[in-house]
Short mmCIF file of C-alpha atoms in Angstrom, two decimals:
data_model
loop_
_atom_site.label_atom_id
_atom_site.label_comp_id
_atom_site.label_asym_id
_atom_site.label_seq_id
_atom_site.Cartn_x
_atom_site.Cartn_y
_atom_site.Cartn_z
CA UNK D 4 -23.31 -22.93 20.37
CA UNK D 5 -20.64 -25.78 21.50
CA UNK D 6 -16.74 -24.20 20.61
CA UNK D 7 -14.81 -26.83 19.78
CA UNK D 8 -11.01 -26.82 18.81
CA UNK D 9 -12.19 -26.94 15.29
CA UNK D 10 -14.18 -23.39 15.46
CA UNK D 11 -12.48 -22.14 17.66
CA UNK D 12 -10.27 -20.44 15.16
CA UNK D 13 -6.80 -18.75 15.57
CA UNK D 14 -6.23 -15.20 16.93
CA UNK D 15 -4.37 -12.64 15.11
CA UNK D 16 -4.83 -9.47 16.92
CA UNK D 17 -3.44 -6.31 15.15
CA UNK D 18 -0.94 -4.71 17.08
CA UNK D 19 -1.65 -1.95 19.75
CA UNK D 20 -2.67 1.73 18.46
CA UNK D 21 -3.19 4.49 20.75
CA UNK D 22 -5.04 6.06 18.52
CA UNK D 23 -7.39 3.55 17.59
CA UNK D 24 -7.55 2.41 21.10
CA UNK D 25 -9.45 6.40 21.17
CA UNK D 26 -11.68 5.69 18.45
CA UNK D 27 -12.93 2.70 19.53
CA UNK D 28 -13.74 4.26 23.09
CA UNK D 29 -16.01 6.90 22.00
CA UNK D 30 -19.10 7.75 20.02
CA UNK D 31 -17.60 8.84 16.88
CA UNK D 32 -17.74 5.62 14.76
CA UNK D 33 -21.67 4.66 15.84
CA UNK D 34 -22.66 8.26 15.13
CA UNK D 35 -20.46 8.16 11.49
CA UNK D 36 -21.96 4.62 11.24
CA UNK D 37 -25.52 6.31 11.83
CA UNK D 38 -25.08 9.37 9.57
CA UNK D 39 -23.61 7.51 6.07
CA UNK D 40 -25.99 4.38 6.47
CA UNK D 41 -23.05 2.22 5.49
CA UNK D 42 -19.81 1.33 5.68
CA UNK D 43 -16.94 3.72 5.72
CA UNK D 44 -12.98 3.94 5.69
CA UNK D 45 -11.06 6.56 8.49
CA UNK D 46 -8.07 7.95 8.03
CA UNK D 47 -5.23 9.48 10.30
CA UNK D 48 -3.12 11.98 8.19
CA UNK D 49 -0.63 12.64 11.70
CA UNK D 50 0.50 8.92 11.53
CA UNK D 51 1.06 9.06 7.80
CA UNK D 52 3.26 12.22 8.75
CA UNK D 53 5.25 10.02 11.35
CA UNK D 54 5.99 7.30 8.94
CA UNK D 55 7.27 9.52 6.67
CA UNK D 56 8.90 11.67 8.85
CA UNK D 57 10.36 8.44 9.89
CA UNK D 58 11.71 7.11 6.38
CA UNK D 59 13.48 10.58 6.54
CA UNK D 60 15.27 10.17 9.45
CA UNK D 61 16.72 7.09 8.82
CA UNK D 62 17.78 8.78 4.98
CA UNK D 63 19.36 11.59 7.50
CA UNK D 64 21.51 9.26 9.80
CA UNK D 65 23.04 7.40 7.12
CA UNK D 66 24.47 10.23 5.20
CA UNK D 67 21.98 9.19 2.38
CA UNK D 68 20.65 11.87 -0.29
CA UNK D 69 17.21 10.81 -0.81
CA UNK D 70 13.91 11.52 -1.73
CA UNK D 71 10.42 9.80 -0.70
CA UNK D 72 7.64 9.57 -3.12
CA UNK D 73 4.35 8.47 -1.82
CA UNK D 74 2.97 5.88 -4.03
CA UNK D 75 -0.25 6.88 -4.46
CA UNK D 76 -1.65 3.36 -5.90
CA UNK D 77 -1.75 2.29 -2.55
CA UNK D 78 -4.50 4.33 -1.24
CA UNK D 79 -6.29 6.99 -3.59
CA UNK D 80 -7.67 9.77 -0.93
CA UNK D 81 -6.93 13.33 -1.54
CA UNK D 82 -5.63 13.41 2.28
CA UNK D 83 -2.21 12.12 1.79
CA UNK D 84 -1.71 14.15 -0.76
CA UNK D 85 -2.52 17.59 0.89
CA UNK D 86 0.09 16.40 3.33
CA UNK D 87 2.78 15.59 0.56
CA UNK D 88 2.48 18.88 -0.79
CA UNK D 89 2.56 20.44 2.80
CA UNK D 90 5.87 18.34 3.64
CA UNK D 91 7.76 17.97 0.61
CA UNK D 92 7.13 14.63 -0.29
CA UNK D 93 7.29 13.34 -3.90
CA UNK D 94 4.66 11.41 -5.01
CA UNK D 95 4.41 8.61 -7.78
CA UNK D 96 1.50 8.40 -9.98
CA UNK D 97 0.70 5.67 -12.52
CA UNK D 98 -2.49 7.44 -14.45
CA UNK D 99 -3.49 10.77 -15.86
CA UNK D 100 -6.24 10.97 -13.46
CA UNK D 101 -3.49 10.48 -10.33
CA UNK D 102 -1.25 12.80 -11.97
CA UNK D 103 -3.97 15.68 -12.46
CA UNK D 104 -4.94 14.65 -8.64
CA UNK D 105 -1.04 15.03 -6.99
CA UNK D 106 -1.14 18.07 -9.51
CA UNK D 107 -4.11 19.70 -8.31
CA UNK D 108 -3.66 19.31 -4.19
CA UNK D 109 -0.52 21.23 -4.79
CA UNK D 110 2.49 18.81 -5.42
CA UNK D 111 4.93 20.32 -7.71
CA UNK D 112 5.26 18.49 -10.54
CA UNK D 113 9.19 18.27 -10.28
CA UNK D 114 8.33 15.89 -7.54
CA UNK D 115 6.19 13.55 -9.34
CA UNK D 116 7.77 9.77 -10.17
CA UNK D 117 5.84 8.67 -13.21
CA UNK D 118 5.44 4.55 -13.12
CA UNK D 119 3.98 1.96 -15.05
CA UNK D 120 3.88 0.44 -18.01
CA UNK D 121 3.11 1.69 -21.79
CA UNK D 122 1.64 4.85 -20.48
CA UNK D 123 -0.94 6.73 -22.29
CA UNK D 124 -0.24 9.91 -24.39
CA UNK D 125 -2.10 12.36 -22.13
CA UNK D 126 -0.25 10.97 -19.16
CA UNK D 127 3.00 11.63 -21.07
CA UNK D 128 2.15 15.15 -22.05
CA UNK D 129 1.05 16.06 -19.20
CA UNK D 130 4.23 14.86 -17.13
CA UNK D 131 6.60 16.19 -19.81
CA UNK D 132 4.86 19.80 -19.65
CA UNK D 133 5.39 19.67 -15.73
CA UNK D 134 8.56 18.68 -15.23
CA UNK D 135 8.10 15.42 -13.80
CA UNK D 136 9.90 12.60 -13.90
CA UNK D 137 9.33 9.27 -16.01
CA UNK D 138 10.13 6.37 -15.78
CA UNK D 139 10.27 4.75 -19.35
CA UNK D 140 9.59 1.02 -19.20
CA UNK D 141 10.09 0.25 -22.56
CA UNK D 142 12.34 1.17 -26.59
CA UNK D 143 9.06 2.27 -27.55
CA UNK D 144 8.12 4.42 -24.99
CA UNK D 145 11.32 6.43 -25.30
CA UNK D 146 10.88 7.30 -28.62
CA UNK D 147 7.68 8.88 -27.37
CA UNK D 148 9.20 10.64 -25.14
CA UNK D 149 11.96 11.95 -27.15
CA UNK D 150 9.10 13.01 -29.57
CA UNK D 151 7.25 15.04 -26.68
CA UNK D 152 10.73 16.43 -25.35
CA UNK D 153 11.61 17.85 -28.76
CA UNK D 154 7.95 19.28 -29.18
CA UNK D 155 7.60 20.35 -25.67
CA UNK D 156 10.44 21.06 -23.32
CA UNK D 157 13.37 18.53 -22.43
CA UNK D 158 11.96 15.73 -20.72
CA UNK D 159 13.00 14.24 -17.36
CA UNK D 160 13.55 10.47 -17.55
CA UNK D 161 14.94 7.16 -15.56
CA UNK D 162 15.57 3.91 -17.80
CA UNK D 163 13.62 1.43 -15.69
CA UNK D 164 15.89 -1.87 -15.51
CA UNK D 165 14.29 -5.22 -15.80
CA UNK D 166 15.45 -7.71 -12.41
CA UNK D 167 17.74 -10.27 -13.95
CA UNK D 168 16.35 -12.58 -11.50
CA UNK D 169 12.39 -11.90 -12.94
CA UNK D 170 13.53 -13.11 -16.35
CA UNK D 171 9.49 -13.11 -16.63
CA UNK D 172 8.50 -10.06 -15.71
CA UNK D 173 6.61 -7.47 -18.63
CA UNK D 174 8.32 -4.37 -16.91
CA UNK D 175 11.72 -2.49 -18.14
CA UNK D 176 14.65 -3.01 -20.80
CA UNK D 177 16.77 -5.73 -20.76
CA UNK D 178 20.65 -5.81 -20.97
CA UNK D 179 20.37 -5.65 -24.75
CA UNK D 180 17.44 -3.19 -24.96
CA UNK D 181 19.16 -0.77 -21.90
CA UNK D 182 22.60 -0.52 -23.70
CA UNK D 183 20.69 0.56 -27.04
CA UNK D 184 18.90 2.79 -24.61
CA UNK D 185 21.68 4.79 -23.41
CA UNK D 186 22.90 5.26 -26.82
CA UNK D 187 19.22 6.63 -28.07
CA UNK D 188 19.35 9.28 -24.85
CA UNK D 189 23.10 10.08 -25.57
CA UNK D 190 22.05 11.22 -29.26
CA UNK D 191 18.81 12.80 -28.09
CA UNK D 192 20.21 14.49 -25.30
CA UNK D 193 18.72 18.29 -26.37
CA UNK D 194 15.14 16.03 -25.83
CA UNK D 195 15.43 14.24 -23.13
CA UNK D 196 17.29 14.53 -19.82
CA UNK D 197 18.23 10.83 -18.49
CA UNK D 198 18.65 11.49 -14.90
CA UNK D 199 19.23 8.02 -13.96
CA UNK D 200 17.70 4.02 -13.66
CA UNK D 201 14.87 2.72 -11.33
CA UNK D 202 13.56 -0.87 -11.01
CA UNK D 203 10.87 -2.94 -8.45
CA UNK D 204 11.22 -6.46 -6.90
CA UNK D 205 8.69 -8.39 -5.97
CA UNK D 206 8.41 -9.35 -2.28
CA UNK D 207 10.54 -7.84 0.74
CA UNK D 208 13.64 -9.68 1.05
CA UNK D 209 16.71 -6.61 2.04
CA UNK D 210 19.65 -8.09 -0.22
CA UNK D 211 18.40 -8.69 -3.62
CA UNK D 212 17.59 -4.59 -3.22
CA UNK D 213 20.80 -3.90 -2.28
CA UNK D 214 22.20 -6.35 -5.11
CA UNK D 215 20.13 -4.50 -7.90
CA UNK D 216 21.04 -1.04 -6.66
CA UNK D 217 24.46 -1.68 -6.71
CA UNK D 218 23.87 -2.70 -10.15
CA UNK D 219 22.38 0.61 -11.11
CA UNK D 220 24.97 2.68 -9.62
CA UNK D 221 27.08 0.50 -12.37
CA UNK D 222 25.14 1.62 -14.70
CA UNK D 223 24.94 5.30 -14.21
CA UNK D 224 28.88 5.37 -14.33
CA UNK D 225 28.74 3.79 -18.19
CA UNK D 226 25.58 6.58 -18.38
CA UNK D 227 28.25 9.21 -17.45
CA UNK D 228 30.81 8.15 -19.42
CA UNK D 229 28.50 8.74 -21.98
CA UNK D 230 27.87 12.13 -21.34
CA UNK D 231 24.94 12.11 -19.16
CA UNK D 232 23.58 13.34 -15.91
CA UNK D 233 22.70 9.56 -14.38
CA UNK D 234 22.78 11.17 -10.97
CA UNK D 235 19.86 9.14 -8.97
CA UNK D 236 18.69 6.01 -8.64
CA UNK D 237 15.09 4.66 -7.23
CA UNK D 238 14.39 1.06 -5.83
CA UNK D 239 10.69 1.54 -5.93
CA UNK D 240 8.64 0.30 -2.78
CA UNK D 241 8.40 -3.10 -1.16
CA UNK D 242 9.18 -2.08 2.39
CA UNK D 243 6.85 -4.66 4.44
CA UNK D 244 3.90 -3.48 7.09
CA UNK D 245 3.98 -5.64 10.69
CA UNK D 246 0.42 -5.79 11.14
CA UNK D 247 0.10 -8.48 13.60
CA UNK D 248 3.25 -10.02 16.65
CA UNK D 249 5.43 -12.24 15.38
CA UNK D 250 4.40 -15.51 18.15
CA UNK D 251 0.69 -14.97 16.79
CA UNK D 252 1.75 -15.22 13.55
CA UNK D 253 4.07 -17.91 13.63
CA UNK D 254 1.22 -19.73 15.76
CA UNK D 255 -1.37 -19.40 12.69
CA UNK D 256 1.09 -20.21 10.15
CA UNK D 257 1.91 -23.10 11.65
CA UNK D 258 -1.45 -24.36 13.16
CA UNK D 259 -4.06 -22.93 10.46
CA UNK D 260 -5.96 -25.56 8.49
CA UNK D 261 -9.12 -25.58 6.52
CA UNK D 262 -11.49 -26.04 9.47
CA UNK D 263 -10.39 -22.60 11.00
CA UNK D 264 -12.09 -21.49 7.99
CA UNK D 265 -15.37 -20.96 7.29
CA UNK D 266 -16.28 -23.82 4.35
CA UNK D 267 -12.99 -25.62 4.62
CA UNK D 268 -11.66 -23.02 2.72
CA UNK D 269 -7.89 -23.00 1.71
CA UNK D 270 -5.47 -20.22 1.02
CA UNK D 271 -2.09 -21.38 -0.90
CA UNK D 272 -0.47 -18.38 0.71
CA UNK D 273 -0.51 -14.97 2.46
CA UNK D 274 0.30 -11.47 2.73
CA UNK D 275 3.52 -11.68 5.49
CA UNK D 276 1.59 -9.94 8.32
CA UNK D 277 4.21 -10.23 10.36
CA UNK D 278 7.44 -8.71 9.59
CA UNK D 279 10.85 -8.27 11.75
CA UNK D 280 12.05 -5.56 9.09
CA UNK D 281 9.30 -3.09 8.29
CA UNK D 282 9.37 0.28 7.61
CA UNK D 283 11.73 2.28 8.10
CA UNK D 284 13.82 -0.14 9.15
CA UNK D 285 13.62 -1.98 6.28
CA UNK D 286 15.14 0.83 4.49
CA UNK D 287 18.11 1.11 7.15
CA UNK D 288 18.58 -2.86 6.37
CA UNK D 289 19.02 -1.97 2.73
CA UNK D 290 21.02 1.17 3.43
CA UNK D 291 23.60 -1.00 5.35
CA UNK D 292 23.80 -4.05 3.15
CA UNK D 293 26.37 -4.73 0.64
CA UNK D 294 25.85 -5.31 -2.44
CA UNK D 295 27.15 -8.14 -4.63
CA UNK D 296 30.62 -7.74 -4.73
CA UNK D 297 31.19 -4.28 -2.94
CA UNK D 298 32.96 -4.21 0.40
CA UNK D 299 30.84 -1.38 1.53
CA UNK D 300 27.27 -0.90 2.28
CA UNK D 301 25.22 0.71 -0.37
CA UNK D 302 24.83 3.90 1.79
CA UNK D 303 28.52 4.56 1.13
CA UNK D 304 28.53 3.81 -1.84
CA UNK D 305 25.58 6.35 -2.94
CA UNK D 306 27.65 8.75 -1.19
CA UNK D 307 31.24 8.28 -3.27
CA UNK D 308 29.15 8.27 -6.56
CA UNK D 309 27.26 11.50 -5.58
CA UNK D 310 23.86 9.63 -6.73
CA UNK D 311 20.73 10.33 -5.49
CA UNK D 312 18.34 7.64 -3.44
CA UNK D 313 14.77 7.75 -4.86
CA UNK D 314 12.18 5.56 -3.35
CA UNK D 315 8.44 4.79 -3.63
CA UNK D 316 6.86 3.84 -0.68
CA UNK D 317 2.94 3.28 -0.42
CA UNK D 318 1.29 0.64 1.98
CA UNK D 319 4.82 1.19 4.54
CA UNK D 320 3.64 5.01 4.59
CA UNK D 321 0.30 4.27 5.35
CA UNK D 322 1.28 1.97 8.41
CA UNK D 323 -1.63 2.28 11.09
CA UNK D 324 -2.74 5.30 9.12
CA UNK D 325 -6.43 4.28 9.10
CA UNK D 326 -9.48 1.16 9.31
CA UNK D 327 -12.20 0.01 8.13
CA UNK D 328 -15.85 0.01 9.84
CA UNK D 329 -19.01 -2.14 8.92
CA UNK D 330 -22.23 -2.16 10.79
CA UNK D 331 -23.53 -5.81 12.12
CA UNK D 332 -27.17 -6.39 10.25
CA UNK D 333 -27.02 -10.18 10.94
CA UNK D 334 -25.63 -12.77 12.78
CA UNK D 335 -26.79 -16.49 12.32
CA UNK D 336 -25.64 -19.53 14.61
CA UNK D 337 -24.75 -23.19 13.30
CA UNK D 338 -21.70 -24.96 14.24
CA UNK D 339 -20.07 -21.53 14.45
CA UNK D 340 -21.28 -18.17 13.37
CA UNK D 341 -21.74 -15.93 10.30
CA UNK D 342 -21.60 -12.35 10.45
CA UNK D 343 -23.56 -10.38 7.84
CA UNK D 344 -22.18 -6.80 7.76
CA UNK D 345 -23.59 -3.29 6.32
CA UNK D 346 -20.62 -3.47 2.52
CA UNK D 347 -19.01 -6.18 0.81
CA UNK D 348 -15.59 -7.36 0.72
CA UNK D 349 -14.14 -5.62 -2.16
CA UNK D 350 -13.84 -2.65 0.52
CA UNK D 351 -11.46 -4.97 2.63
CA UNK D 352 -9.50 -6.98 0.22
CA UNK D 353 -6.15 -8.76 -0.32
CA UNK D 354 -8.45 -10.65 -3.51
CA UNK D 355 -5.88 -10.14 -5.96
CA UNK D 356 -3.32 -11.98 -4.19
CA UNK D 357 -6.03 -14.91 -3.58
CA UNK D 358 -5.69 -14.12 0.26
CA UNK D 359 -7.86 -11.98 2.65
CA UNK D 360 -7.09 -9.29 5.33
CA UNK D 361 -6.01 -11.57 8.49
CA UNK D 362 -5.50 -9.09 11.66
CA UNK D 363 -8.51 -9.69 13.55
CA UNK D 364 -11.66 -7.32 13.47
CA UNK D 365 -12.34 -5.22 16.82
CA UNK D 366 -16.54 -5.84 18.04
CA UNK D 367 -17.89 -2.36 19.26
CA UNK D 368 -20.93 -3.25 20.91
CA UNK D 369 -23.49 -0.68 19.81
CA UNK D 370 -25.59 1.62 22.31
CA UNK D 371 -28.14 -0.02 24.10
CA UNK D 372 -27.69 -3.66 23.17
CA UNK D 373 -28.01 -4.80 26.41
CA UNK D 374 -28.35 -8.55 27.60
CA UNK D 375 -26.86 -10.66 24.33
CA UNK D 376 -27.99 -13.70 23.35
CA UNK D 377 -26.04 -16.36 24.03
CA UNK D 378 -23.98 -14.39 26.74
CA UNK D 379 -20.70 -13.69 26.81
CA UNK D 380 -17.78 -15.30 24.39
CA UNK D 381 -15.88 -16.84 23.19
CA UNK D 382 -18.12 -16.92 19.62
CA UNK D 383 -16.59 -18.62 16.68
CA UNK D 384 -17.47 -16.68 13.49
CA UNK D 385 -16.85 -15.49 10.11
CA UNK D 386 -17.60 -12.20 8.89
CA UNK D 387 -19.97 -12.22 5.29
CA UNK D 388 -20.78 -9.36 3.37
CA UNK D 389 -24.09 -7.90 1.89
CA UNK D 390 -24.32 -9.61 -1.75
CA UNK D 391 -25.83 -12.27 -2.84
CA UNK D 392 -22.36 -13.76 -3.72
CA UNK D 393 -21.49 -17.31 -1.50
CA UNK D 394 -17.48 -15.89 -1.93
CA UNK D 395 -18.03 -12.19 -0.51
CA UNK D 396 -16.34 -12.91 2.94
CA UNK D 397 -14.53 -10.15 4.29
CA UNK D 398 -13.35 -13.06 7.42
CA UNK D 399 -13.36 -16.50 5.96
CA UNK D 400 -11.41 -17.21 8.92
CA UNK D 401 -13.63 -17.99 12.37
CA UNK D 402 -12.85 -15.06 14.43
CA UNK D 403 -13.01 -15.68 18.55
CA UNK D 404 -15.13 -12.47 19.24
CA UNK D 405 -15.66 -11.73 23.01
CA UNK D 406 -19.18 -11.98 22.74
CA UNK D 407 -21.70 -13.13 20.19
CA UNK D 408 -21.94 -9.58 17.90
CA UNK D 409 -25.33 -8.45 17.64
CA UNK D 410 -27.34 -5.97 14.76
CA UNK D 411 -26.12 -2.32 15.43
CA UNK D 412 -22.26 -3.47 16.54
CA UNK D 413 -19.36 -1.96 14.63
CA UNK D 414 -16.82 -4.95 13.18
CA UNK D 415 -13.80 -2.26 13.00
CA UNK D 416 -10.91 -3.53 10.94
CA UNK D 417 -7.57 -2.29 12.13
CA UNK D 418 -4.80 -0.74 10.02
CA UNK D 419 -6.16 -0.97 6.31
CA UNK D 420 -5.41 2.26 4.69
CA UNK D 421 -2.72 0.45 2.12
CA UNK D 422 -4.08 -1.25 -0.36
CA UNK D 423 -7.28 -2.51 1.55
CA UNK D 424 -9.55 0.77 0.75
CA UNK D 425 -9.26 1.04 -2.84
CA UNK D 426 -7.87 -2.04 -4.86
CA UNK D 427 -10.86 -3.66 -5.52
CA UNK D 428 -13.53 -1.79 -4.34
CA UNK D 429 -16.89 -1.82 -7.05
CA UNK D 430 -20.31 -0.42 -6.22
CA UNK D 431 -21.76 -4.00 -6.61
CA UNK D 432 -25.98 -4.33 -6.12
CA UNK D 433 -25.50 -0.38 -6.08
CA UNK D 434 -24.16 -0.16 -2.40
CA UNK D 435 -22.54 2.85 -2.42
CA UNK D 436 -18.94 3.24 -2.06
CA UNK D 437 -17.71 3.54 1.64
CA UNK D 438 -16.73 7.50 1.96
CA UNK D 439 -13.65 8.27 3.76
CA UNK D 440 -13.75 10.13 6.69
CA UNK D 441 -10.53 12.42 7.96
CA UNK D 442 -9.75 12.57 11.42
CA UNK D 443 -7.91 16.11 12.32
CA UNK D 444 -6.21 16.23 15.38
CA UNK D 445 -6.65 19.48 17.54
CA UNK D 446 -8.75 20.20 20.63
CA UNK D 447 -10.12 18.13 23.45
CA UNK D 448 -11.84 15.43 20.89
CA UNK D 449 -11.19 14.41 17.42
CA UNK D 450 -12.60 16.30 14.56
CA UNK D 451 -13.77 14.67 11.20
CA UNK D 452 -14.16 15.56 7.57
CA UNK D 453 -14.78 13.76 4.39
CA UNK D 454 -12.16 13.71 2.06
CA UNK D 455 -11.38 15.82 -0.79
CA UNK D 456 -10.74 13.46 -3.80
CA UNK D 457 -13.92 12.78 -5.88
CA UNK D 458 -14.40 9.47 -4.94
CA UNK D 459 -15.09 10.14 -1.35
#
């Protein structure tokens, strides 16, 4: 097969991983591949401990009283949950079943965030009973809740606050609707406990989350003067991943075009896979920017109000903290080649943003393959899953593998534990859903486990 500049493609390597790097040098994956006849998700709990250990720190060196709530939308497995529960960590929950999930793999419920909009009564009840806290998106919504806190026990609540600058959006009260709101919790108050405000932006951008915080910490002075607590505040999530270096991302940005693709396909945008401010440090940007009209940075203002920093991290928690492996059944050669793995791509999918996964899939060779045909690479190719659907491409793009991949390699995507495993995922042509396989650290090698949430 003749590589021209056209198939070539564009590399977008994931960044380097130590422990992945260990994965990919043993035996492990071929003999999971071997034993679940499929495709299948691993997860690393210790690197999901280090990212949050890591949000921490930076809540520790700014002065900053703060608490971290997992958002468990981002990735469903029962694995980062045991760990929350072990550690501490909050977690938010947007459903009954994730609440009864965070509930039963030992979070307390005083450390459950409750998100989303219009939430169902059982959710509701259930939160209200345990002491967790709500986030009430909407006039009608807090009536239910003052109902439930005057049956039940005094419920915990946050007024979520509609961005000014997402005029659009369906989520939380606006200015008219959040000073009624006040009012409503002021003359419910033996009901309801309204511990403070909460909103989400859209995208990662540091200042308009500074901007809207400062905002809030506005608004939980009126809340006082009013007679309430209003002692915290959470920004949500939106803390960016880097997945991939910033010169091979500004490369494919700038260079990508529909032939790098397999059918001339076009994307009108993408995930940022590469970010300068991720993580962590994306919350130490936000920490130390100032808000609209303060002359401090937020951190010091939290401080002199005495409110409390609540935030809601998911896919910048689960940085590195796992991948994705599907088994080669079939490659075929034209101008460039198509890959026909062992699962479809609604296990590896960015589909509701109209994008795909980008960082580049690793080739394991499998045992035994010997001499390849066609020899060594570079080979051009896109990566197509097992339906009978022309758009289930897990790779539109045309991938430079080292070598042409043959039946019985591993494709092994890197770092997709948030979002990737779960947001789409169907059992489509009944294919069985990829299980999820644990790695525990401890000893000369790796041990495995499934994991514990129903699902998997």
């Amino acid at each position: 097969m003749a590589v021209t500049t056209a198939t070539a493609g564009l590399s977008l390597p994931a960044h380097d991983d130590p422990r992945l790097t260990a994965l990919l040098g043993g035996d492990l994956l071929h003999e999971l591949s071997y034993a679940f006849g499929g495709p299948f998700h691993v997860l690393l709990p210790d690197r999901f401990d280090a990212n949050t250990a890591a949000f921490r720190a930076v809540l520790d060196e700014t002065g900053t009283d703060g608490h971290l709530h997992y958002a468990k939308k981002a990735n469903k497995a029962a694995a980062w949950i045991e760990r929350c529960a072990v550690s501490g960590t909050g977690v938010d929950v947007a459903s009954a079943g994730e609440l009864r999930e965070a509930l039963g793999h030992g979070v307390r419920g005083e450390n459950i965030v409750v998100t989303g909009p219009a939430k169902a009564d059982e959710l509701l009840r259930t939160a209200v009973l345990q002491g967790a806290l709500i986030a009430v998106d909407a006039p009608d919504e807090l009536e239910r809740v003052i109902g439930l806190g005057a049956a039940l026990r005094p419920a915990r609540l946050l007024l979520r606050r509609r961005p000014p600058a997402q005029q659009h959006s369906r989520f939380g009260f606006d200015d008219r609707e959040l000073a009624a709101a006040l009012l409503r919790c002021r003359d419910a108050a033996g009901a309801v406990r309204m511990e403070g405000f909460s909103f989400h932006l859209s995208g990662y951008a540091v200042q308009p989350r500074a901007d809207l915080a400062g905002e809030l910490l506005g608004h939980c002075r009126r809340a006082r003067e009013l007679g309430l607590p209003a002692d915290r505040i959470s920004i949500g999530g939106g803390f960016a991943v880097d997945y991939v270096a910033a010169d091979a991302w500004d490369r494919f940005t700038r260079e990508q075009r529909p032939e790098h693709f397999h059918a001339d396909k076009t994307f009108a945008d993408f995930y940022p896979y590469h970010s300068p401010t991720a993580g962590a440090d994306a919350l130490r940007a936000v920490l130390a920017a100032r808000p609209a009209g303060a002359s401090e940075p937020l951190a010091a203002l939290l401080r002199a109000a005495g409110v409390r920093l609540l935030l809601e991290p998911g896919r910048a928690l689960l940085d590195g903290a796992g991948c994705t492996v599907f088994r080669v059944q079939g490659v075929k050669e034209r101008e460039y080649g198509i890959v026909t793995v062992d699962g479809t791509s609604l296990s590896l999918s960015e589909q509701w943003f109209n994008s795909e996964f980008l960082p580049d899939p690793v080739l394991v060779p499998g045992a035994g393959s010997g001499e390849r045909a066609g020899g060594q690479g570079p080979f051009p190719a896109c990566v197509g899953g097992a339906s009978c659907l022309e758009s289930d491409m897990l790779t539109w793009r045309k991938v430079g593998f080292p070598a042409r991949p043959a039946i019985g390699d591993l494709l092994v995507y890197p770092n997709t534990a948030g979002y990737q495993m779960d947001s789409n995922e169907s059992p489509f042509h009944d294919l069985p859903l990829p299980p999820k396989v644990v790695i525990d650290r401890g000893g000369d090698r790796p041990r495995w486990r499934l994991d514990r949430h129903p699902s998997s």
